[in-house]
Amino acid sequence: GAGVSQTPSNKVTEKGKYVELRCDPISGHTALYWYRQSLGQGPEFLIYFQGTGAADDSGLPNDRFFAVRPEGSVSTLKIQRTERGDSAVYLCASSPTGQSNYGYTFGSGTRLTVV
Amino acid sequence: AQSVTQLDSQVPVFEEAPVELRCNYSSSVSVYLFWYVQYPNQGLQLLLKYLSGSTLVKGINGFEAEFNKSQTSFHLRKPSVHISDTAEYFCAVVSMDSNYQLIWGAGTKLIIKP
């Protein structure tokens, strides 16, 4: 596609529920990143995929968070047993390779609200 | 480890006036530096980046930034702002060693007064 697409743009869920956030990167970009942006803060790294594999998942806050990229393109971020503290904008970005000196292309984000 | 400090959470400025948004970083290794802009309800867009070479970097929309290694700064400037520049601006760095994980500042909201 022309840009990085994230769906849904907004998601409201009840505490304890399971959610999935989808990211469709630019076609041909092998590297994909998930970040989380809380109100008044800069983005915080969650996980980096190179192809189908998670090259670095050190930013995932706990085992309720999981992400997959089974075919090396679309990625899904999954959050189990959501908590109010999970409320944030979840950003996805892609780049041609794993080297960020190219600069990422970001999607518009998914705003997750846990009530 | 790296860290990024954006010294001003908000910068109000009159239309057509110059502006400087400040960014300082801390790192024990060499870094690449970036400025991104986030317009309301939109994703982050790359404004400019410093990788090597000339320390004065020009970006989109008339913005430029100067890398100062001795002061570990990468301040963003524009000589004359327009109402359409209203947005949040983020400074970010990445270690040349890790080469992918961006470390971000908290952002500066640029508020243009008519």
PDB file of C-alpha atoms in Angstrom:
ATOM      1  CA  GLY A   1       0.000   0.000   0.000  1.00  0.00           C
ATOM      2  CA  ALA A   2       0.893   3.659  -0.193  1.00  0.00           C
ATOM      3  CA  GLY A   3       1.382   4.021   3.530  1.00  0.00           C
ATOM      4  CA  VAL A   4       1.191   2.146   6.804  1.00  0.00           C
ATOM      5  CA  SER A   5      -2.397   1.311   7.648  1.00  0.00           C
ATOM      6  CA  GLN A   6      -3.611   0.637  11.185  1.00  0.00           C
ATOM      7  CA  THR A   7      -7.016  -0.647  12.152  1.00  0.00           C
ATOM      8  CA  PRO A   8      -9.133   0.121  14.001  1.00  0.00           C
ATOM      9  CA  SER A   9      -8.379   3.816  14.446  1.00  0.00           C
ATOM     10  CA  ASN A  10     -10.192   3.786  17.786  1.00  0.00           C
ATOM     11  CA  LYS A  11     -11.020   0.930  20.128  1.00  0.00           C
ATOM     12  CA  VAL A  12     -12.912   1.124  23.398  1.00  0.00           C
ATOM     13  CA  THR A  13     -12.935  -2.033  25.467  1.00  0.00           C
ATOM     14  CA  GLU A  14     -13.841  -3.096  28.959  1.00  0.00           C
ATOM     15  CA  LYS A  15     -11.247  -3.977  31.534  1.00  0.00           C
ATOM     16  CA  GLY A  16     -10.363  -7.648  31.326  1.00  0.00           C
ATOM     17  CA  LYS A  17     -11.254  -8.084  27.668  1.00  0.00           C
ATOM     18  CA  TYR A  18      -8.960  -9.214  24.833  1.00  0.00           C
ATOM     19  CA  VAL A  19      -8.100  -6.889  21.944  1.00  0.00           C
ATOM     20  CA  GLU A  20      -6.270  -7.180  18.635  1.00  0.00           C
ATOM     21  CA  LEU A  21      -4.709  -4.260  16.814  1.00  0.00           C
ATOM     22  CA  ARG A  22      -3.734  -4.634  13.183  1.00  0.00           C
ATOM     23  CA  CYS A  23      -0.911  -3.087  11.168  1.00  0.00           C
ATOM     24  CA  ASP A  24      -0.496  -3.301   7.401  1.00  0.00           C
ATOM     25  CA  PRO A  25       2.982  -2.001   6.502  1.00  0.00           C
ATOM     26  CA  ILE A  26       4.242  -0.556   3.248  1.00  0.00           C
ATOM     27  CA  SER A  27       4.565  -3.316   0.677  1.00  0.00           C
ATOM     28  CA  GLY A  28       8.091  -4.707   0.582  1.00  0.00           C
ATOM     29  CA  HIS A  29       9.192  -3.282   3.935  1.00  0.00           C
ATOM     30  CA  THR A  30      10.848  -6.101   5.839  1.00  0.00           C
ATOM     31  CA  ALA A  31      11.077  -4.265   9.170  1.00  0.00           C
ATOM     32  CA  LEU A  32       8.030  -3.521  11.297  1.00  0.00           C
ATOM     33  CA  TYR A  33       7.863  -1.831  14.689  1.00  0.00           C
ATOM     34  CA  TRP A  34       5.249  -1.340  17.349  1.00  0.00           C
ATOM     35  CA  TYR A  35       5.386   1.633  19.706  1.00  0.00           C
ATOM     36  CA  ARG A  36       3.041   2.845  22.423  1.00  0.00           C
ATOM     37  CA  GLN A  37       2.395   6.530  23.090  1.00  0.00           C
ATOM     38  CA  SER A  38       0.783   7.602  26.324  1.00  0.00           C
ATOM     39  CA  LEU A  39      -0.684  11.065  26.775  1.00  0.00           C
ATOM     40  CA  GLY A  40       1.985  13.743  27.035  1.00  0.00           C
ATOM     41  CA  GLN A  41       4.844  11.394  26.265  1.00  0.00           C
ATOM     42  CA  GLY A  42       6.931  10.315  23.333  1.00  0.00           C
ATOM     43  CA  PRO A  43       6.508   6.884  21.796  1.00  0.00           C
ATOM     44  CA  GLU A  44       7.832   3.903  23.725  1.00  0.00           C
ATOM     45  CA  PHE A  45       9.296   0.911  21.880  1.00  0.00           C
ATOM     46  CA  LEU A  46       7.416  -2.370  22.163  1.00  0.00           C
ATOM     47  CA  ILE A  47       8.647  -4.842  19.551  1.00  0.00           C
ATOM     48  CA  TYR A  48      10.578  -5.054  16.282  1.00  0.00           C
ATOM     49  CA  PHE A  49      10.013  -7.617  13.534  1.00  0.00           C
ATOM     50  CA  GLN A  50      12.457  -8.460  10.788  1.00  0.00           C
ATOM     51  CA  GLY A  51      10.445 -10.524   8.341  1.00  0.00           C
ATOM     52  CA  THR A  52       8.298 -13.018  10.226  1.00  0.00           C
ATOM     53  CA  GLY A  53      10.377 -13.147  13.376  1.00  0.00           C
ATOM     54  CA  ALA A  54      10.437 -10.881  16.393  1.00  0.00           C
ATOM     55  CA  ALA A  55      14.026  -9.638  16.437  1.00  0.00           C
ATOM     56  CA  ASP A  56      13.521  -7.701  19.661  1.00  0.00           C
ATOM     57  CA  ASP A  57      10.507  -7.917  21.950  1.00  0.00           C
ATOM     58  CA  SER A  58      12.223  -6.371  24.961  1.00  0.00           C
ATOM     59  CA  GLY A  59       9.774  -3.468  25.079  1.00  0.00           C
ATOM     60  CA  LEU A  60       6.645  -5.550  25.653  1.00  0.00           C
ATOM     61  CA  PRO A  61       5.581  -4.580  29.188  1.00  0.00           C
ATOM     62  CA  ASN A  62       4.443  -8.027  30.347  1.00  0.00           C
ATOM     63  CA  ASP A  63       3.153 -11.369  29.138  1.00  0.00           C
ATOM     64  CA  ARG A  64      -0.327  -9.992  28.444  1.00  0.00           C
ATOM     65  CA  PHE A  65       1.137  -8.411  25.325  1.00  0.00           C
ATOM     66  CA  PHE A  66       1.992 -10.484  22.274  1.00  0.00           C
ATOM     67  CA  ALA A  67       2.544  -9.704  18.587  1.00  0.00           C
ATOM     68  CA  VAL A  68       2.738 -11.802  15.451  1.00  0.00           C
ATOM     69  CA  ARG A  69       3.662 -11.307  11.819  1.00  0.00           C
ATOM     70  CA  PRO A  70       3.061 -14.762  10.316  1.00  0.00           C
ATOM     71  CA  GLU A  71       3.677 -13.976   6.645  1.00  0.00           C
ATOM     72  CA  GLY A  72       6.148 -11.144   6.999  1.00  0.00           C
ATOM     73  CA  SER A  73       3.698  -8.388   6.114  1.00  0.00           C
ATOM     74  CA  VAL A  74       0.622  -7.711   8.283  1.00  0.00           C
ATOM     75  CA  SER A  75       1.209  -7.719  12.022  1.00  0.00           C
ATOM     76  CA  THR A  76      -1.232  -8.068  14.885  1.00  0.00           C
ATOM     77  CA  LEU A  77      -0.615  -6.800  18.408  1.00  0.00           C
ATOM     78  CA  LYS A  78      -2.650  -8.789  20.923  1.00  0.00           C
ATOM     79  CA  ILE A  79      -3.414  -7.674  24.464  1.00  0.00           C
ATOM     80  CA  GLN A  80      -5.016 -10.080  26.911  1.00  0.00           C
ATOM     81  CA  ARG A  81      -6.918  -9.148  30.089  1.00  0.00           C
ATOM     82  CA  THR A  82      -6.704  -5.451  29.304  1.00  0.00           C
ATOM     83  CA  GLU A  83      -6.133  -2.998  32.138  1.00  0.00           C
ATOM     84  CA  ARG A  84      -6.915   0.712  32.342  1.00  0.00           C
ATOM     85  CA  GLY A  85      -3.176   1.428  32.231  1.00  0.00           C
ATOM     86  CA  ASP A  86      -3.053  -0.076  28.744  1.00  0.00           C
ATOM     87  CA  SER A  87      -4.968   2.935  27.415  1.00  0.00           C
ATOM     88  CA  ALA A  88      -2.711   4.673  24.895  1.00  0.00           C
ATOM     89  CA  VAL A  89      -2.153   5.211  21.188  1.00  0.00           C
ATOM     90  CA  TYR A  90      -0.491   2.177  19.645  1.00  0.00           C
ATOM     91  CA  LEU A  91       1.709   3.119  16.706  1.00  0.00           C
ATOM     92  CA  CYS A  92       3.028   0.878  13.986  1.00  0.00           C
ATOM     93  CA  ALA A  93       5.894   1.783  11.666  1.00  0.00           C
ATOM     94  CA  SER A  94       7.765   0.073   8.882  1.00  0.00           C
ATOM     95  CA  SER A  95      11.059   0.604   7.100  1.00  0.00           C
ATOM     96  CA  PRO A  96      12.704  -0.975   4.050  1.00  0.00           C
ATOM     97  CA  THR A  97      15.298  -2.780   6.162  1.00  0.00           C
ATOM     98  CA  GLY A  98      16.076  -3.033   9.836  1.00  0.00           C
ATOM     99  CA  GLN A  99      18.209   0.093   9.701  1.00  0.00           C
ATOM    100  CA  SER A 100      16.358   3.110  11.032  1.00  0.00           C
ATOM    101  CA  ASN A 101      18.702   5.601   9.420  1.00  0.00           C
ATOM    102  CA  TYR A 102      16.283   5.339   6.519  1.00  0.00           C
ATOM    103  CA  GLY A 103      13.597   6.767   8.785  1.00  0.00           C
ATOM    104  CA  TYR A 104      10.441   4.945   9.655  1.00  0.00           C
ATOM    105  CA  THR A 105       7.025   5.472   8.073  1.00  0.00           C
ATOM    106  CA  PHE A 106       4.377   5.534  10.767  1.00  0.00           C
ATOM    107  CA  GLY A 107       0.709   4.682  10.625  1.00  0.00           C
ATOM    108  CA  SER A 108      -1.910   6.957  12.179  1.00  0.00           C
ATOM    109  CA  GLY A 109      -2.167   4.753  15.225  1.00  0.00           C
ATOM    110  CA  THR A 110      -4.909   2.957  17.120  1.00  0.00           C
ATOM    111  CA  ARG A 111      -6.252   4.801  20.131  1.00  0.00           C
ATOM    112  CA  LEU A 112      -7.081   2.165  22.749  1.00  0.00           C
ATOM    113  CA  THR A 113      -9.288   3.133  25.665  1.00  0.00           C
ATOM    114  CA  VAL A 114      -9.865   0.607  28.434  1.00  0.00           C
ATOM    115  CA  VAL A 115     -12.860   1.475  30.613  1.00  0.00           C
TER     116      VAL A 115
ATOM    117  CA  ALA B   1      21.676   3.728  26.985  1.00  0.00           C
ATOM    118  CA  GLN B   2      20.333   6.884  25.412  1.00  0.00           C
ATOM    119  CA  SER B   3      17.912   9.551  26.576  1.00  0.00           C
ATOM    120  CA  VAL B   4      16.346  12.579  24.926  1.00  0.00           C
ATOM    121  CA  THR B   5      15.184  15.780  26.615  1.00  0.00           C
ATOM    122  CA  GLN B   6      12.926  18.281  24.953  1.00  0.00           C
ATOM    123  CA  LEU B   7      13.160  21.268  27.212  1.00  0.00           C
ATOM    124  CA  ASP B   8       9.826  22.881  26.387  1.00  0.00           C
ATOM    125  CA  SER B   9       6.500  21.075  26.519  1.00  0.00           C
ATOM    126  CA  GLN B  10       4.799  23.973  24.690  1.00  0.00           C
ATOM    127  CA  VAL B  11       6.117  26.827  22.577  1.00  0.00           C
ATOM    128  CA  PRO B  12       3.688  29.620  21.658  1.00  0.00           C
ATOM    129  CA  VAL B  13       4.793  31.887  18.833  1.00  0.00           C
ATOM    130  CA  PHE B  14       3.184  34.464  16.579  1.00  0.00           C
ATOM    131  CA  GLU B  15       2.581  33.659  12.942  1.00  0.00           C
ATOM    132  CA  GLU B  16       5.533  34.658  10.703  1.00  0.00           C
ATOM    133  CA  ALA B  17       7.892  34.798  13.692  1.00  0.00           C
ATOM    134  CA  PRO B  18      10.958  32.535  13.941  1.00  0.00           C
ATOM    135  CA  VAL B  19      10.928  29.524  16.246  1.00  0.00           C
ATOM    136  CA  GLU B  20      13.446  27.195  17.850  1.00  0.00           C
ATOM    137  CA  LEU B  21      12.476  23.888  19.466  1.00  0.00           C
ATOM    138  CA  ARG B  22      15.182  22.531  21.718  1.00  0.00           C
ATOM    139  CA  CYS B  23      16.418  18.976  21.952  1.00  0.00           C
ATOM    140  CA  ASN B  24      19.292  17.603  24.013  1.00  0.00           C
ATOM    141  CA  TYR B  25      20.373  13.991  24.144  1.00  0.00           C
ATOM    142  CA  SER B  26      22.583  11.776  26.235  1.00  0.00           C
ATOM    143  CA  SER B  27      24.415   8.766  24.843  1.00  0.00           C
ATOM    144  CA  SER B  28      27.614   6.851  25.470  1.00  0.00           C
ATOM    145  CA  VAL B  29      27.811   5.860  21.799  1.00  0.00           C
ATOM    146  CA  SER B  30      27.386   7.689  18.507  1.00  0.00           C
ATOM    147  CA  VAL B  31      23.813   8.262  17.420  1.00  0.00           C
ATOM    148  CA  TYR B  32      21.683   9.242  14.489  1.00  0.00           C
ATOM    149  CA  LEU B  33      19.194  12.026  15.230  1.00  0.00           C
ATOM    150  CA  PHE B  34      15.691  12.664  13.954  1.00  0.00           C
ATOM    151  CA  TRP B  35      12.871  15.167  14.188  1.00  0.00           C
ATOM    152  CA  TYR B  36       9.314  13.969  13.594  1.00  0.00           C
ATOM    153  CA  VAL B  37       6.110  16.001  13.432  1.00  0.00           C
ATOM    154  CA  GLN B  38       2.658  14.826  14.501  1.00  0.00           C
ATOM    155  CA  TYR B  39      -0.294  16.832  13.236  1.00  0.00           C
ATOM    156  CA  PRO B  40      -3.563  16.482  15.180  1.00  0.00           C
ATOM    157  CA  ASN B  41      -5.068  12.996  14.781  1.00  0.00           C
ATOM    158  CA  GLN B  42      -2.337  11.914  12.384  1.00  0.00           C
ATOM    159  CA  GLY B  43       0.700   9.658  12.487  1.00  0.00           C
ATOM    160  CA  LEU B  44       4.295  10.726  12.946  1.00  0.00           C
ATOM    161  CA  GLN B  45       6.000  12.143   9.862  1.00  0.00           C
ATOM    162  CA  LEU B  46       9.752  12.449   9.405  1.00  0.00           C
ATOM    163  CA  LEU B  47      10.847  16.105   9.207  1.00  0.00           C
ATOM    164  CA  LEU B  48      14.587  15.644   8.927  1.00  0.00           C
ATOM    165  CA  LYS B  49      17.470  13.504  10.095  1.00  0.00           C
ATOM    166  CA  TYR B  50      21.177  13.773  10.816  1.00  0.00           C
ATOM    167  CA  LEU B  51      23.292  10.773   9.897  1.00  0.00           C
ATOM    168  CA  SER B  52      26.720  12.259   9.118  1.00  0.00           C
ATOM    169  CA  GLY B  53      28.396  15.092   7.228  1.00  0.00           C
ATOM    170  CA  SER B  54      27.237  18.693   7.422  1.00  0.00           C
ATOM    171  CA  THR B  55      25.883  19.511  10.847  1.00  0.00           C
ATOM    172  CA  LEU B  56      23.148  21.736   9.402  1.00  0.00           C
ATOM    173  CA  VAL B  57      20.333  19.597   8.081  1.00  0.00           C
ATOM    174  CA  LYS B  58      17.430  20.869   6.021  1.00  0.00           C
ATOM    175  CA  GLY B  59      14.067  19.144   6.106  1.00  0.00           C
ATOM    176  CA  ILE B  60      10.574  19.490   4.788  1.00  0.00           C
ATOM    177  CA  ASN B  61       8.279  22.493   5.255  1.00  0.00           C
ATOM    178  CA  GLY B  62      11.172  24.929   5.661  1.00  0.00           C
ATOM    179  CA  PHE B  63      12.533  23.414   8.873  1.00  0.00           C
ATOM    180  CA  GLU B  64      16.206  22.895   9.607  1.00  0.00           C
ATOM    181  CA  ALA B  65      18.206  21.564  12.529  1.00  0.00           C
ATOM    182  CA  GLU B  66      21.787  21.834  13.654  1.00  0.00           C
ATOM    183  CA  PHE B  67      23.704  19.005  15.264  1.00  0.00           C
ATOM    184  CA  ASN B  68      26.094  20.187  17.959  1.00  0.00           C
ATOM    185  CA  LYS B  69      28.170  17.298  19.239  1.00  0.00           C
ATOM    186  CA  SER B  70      29.910  19.206  22.031  1.00  0.00           C
ATOM    187  CA  GLN B  71      26.600  20.379  23.463  1.00  0.00           C
ATOM    188  CA  THR B  72      24.792  17.128  22.545  1.00  0.00           C
ATOM    189  CA  SER B  73      22.009  19.148  21.025  1.00  0.00           C
ATOM    190  CA  PHE B  74      19.893  18.967  17.880  1.00  0.00           C
ATOM    191  CA  HIS B  75      17.668  22.053  17.947  1.00  0.00           C
ATOM    192  CA  LEU B  76      14.976  22.533  15.305  1.00  0.00           C
ATOM    193  CA  ARG B  77      14.418  25.949  13.721  1.00  0.00           C
ATOM    194  CA  LYS B  78      12.172  27.679  11.244  1.00  0.00           C
ATOM    195  CA  PRO B  79      12.681  31.336  10.233  1.00  0.00           C
ATOM    196  CA  SER B  80       8.982  32.102   9.769  1.00  0.00           C
ATOM    197  CA  VAL B  81       6.146  29.889  11.017  1.00  0.00           C
ATOM    198  CA  HIS B  82       2.715  29.472   9.521  1.00  0.00           C
ATOM    199  CA  ILE B  83      -0.556  28.497  11.149  1.00  0.00           C
ATOM    200  CA  SER B  84      -0.251  25.117   9.404  1.00  0.00           C
ATOM    201  CA  ASP B  85       2.861  24.350  11.476  1.00  0.00           C
ATOM    202  CA  THR B  86       0.659  23.842  14.536  1.00  0.00           C
ATOM    203  CA  ALA B  87       1.583  20.332  15.637  1.00  0.00           C
ATOM    204  CA  GLU B  88       3.607  18.356  18.143  1.00  0.00           C
ATOM    205  CA  TYR B  89       7.287  17.893  17.360  1.00  0.00           C
ATOM    206  CA  PHE B  90       9.343  14.955  18.598  1.00  0.00           C
ATOM    207  CA  CYS B  91      13.099  14.584  18.725  1.00  0.00           C
ATOM    208  CA  ALA B  92      14.474  11.038  18.616  1.00  0.00           C
ATOM    209  CA  VAL B  93      17.837   9.291  18.541  1.00  0.00           C
ATOM    210  CA  VAL B  94      19.021   5.825  17.647  1.00  0.00           C
ATOM    211  CA  SER B  95      22.308   4.264  18.548  1.00  0.00           C
ATOM    212  CA  MET B  96      24.506   3.461  15.584  1.00  0.00           C
ATOM    213  CA  ASP B  97      25.068   0.120  17.329  1.00  0.00           C
ATOM    214  CA  SER B  98      21.429  -0.933  17.683  1.00  0.00           C
ATOM    215  CA  ASN B  99      20.372   0.875  14.558  1.00  0.00           C
ATOM    216  CA  TYR B 100      16.654   0.398  14.899  1.00  0.00           C
ATOM    217  CA  GLN B 101      15.231   1.272  18.309  1.00  0.00           C
ATOM    218  CA  LEU B 102      14.368   4.957  18.435  1.00  0.00           C
ATOM    219  CA  ILE B 103      14.523   6.719  21.794  1.00  0.00           C
ATOM    220  CA  TRP B 104      12.124   9.631  21.924  1.00  0.00           C
ATOM    221  CA  GLY B 105      11.724  12.913  23.710  1.00  0.00           C
ATOM    222  CA  ALA B 106       8.393  13.796  25.316  1.00  0.00           C
ATOM    223  CA  GLY B 107       7.474  16.183  22.501  1.00  0.00           C
ATOM    224  CA  THR B 108       6.980  19.941  22.129  1.00  0.00           C
ATOM    225  CA  LYS B 109       3.636  21.405  21.141  1.00  0.00           C
ATOM    226  CA  LEU B 110       4.089  24.306  18.752  1.00  0.00           C
ATOM    227  CA  ILE B 111       1.209  26.759  19.142  1.00  0.00           C
ATOM    228  CA  ILE B 112       0.907  29.410  16.465  1.00  0.00           C
ATOM    229  CA  LYS B 113      -0.845  32.613  17.525  1.00  0.00           C
ATOM    230  CA  PRO B 114      -2.521  34.614  14.737  1.00  0.00           C
TER     231      PRO B 114
END
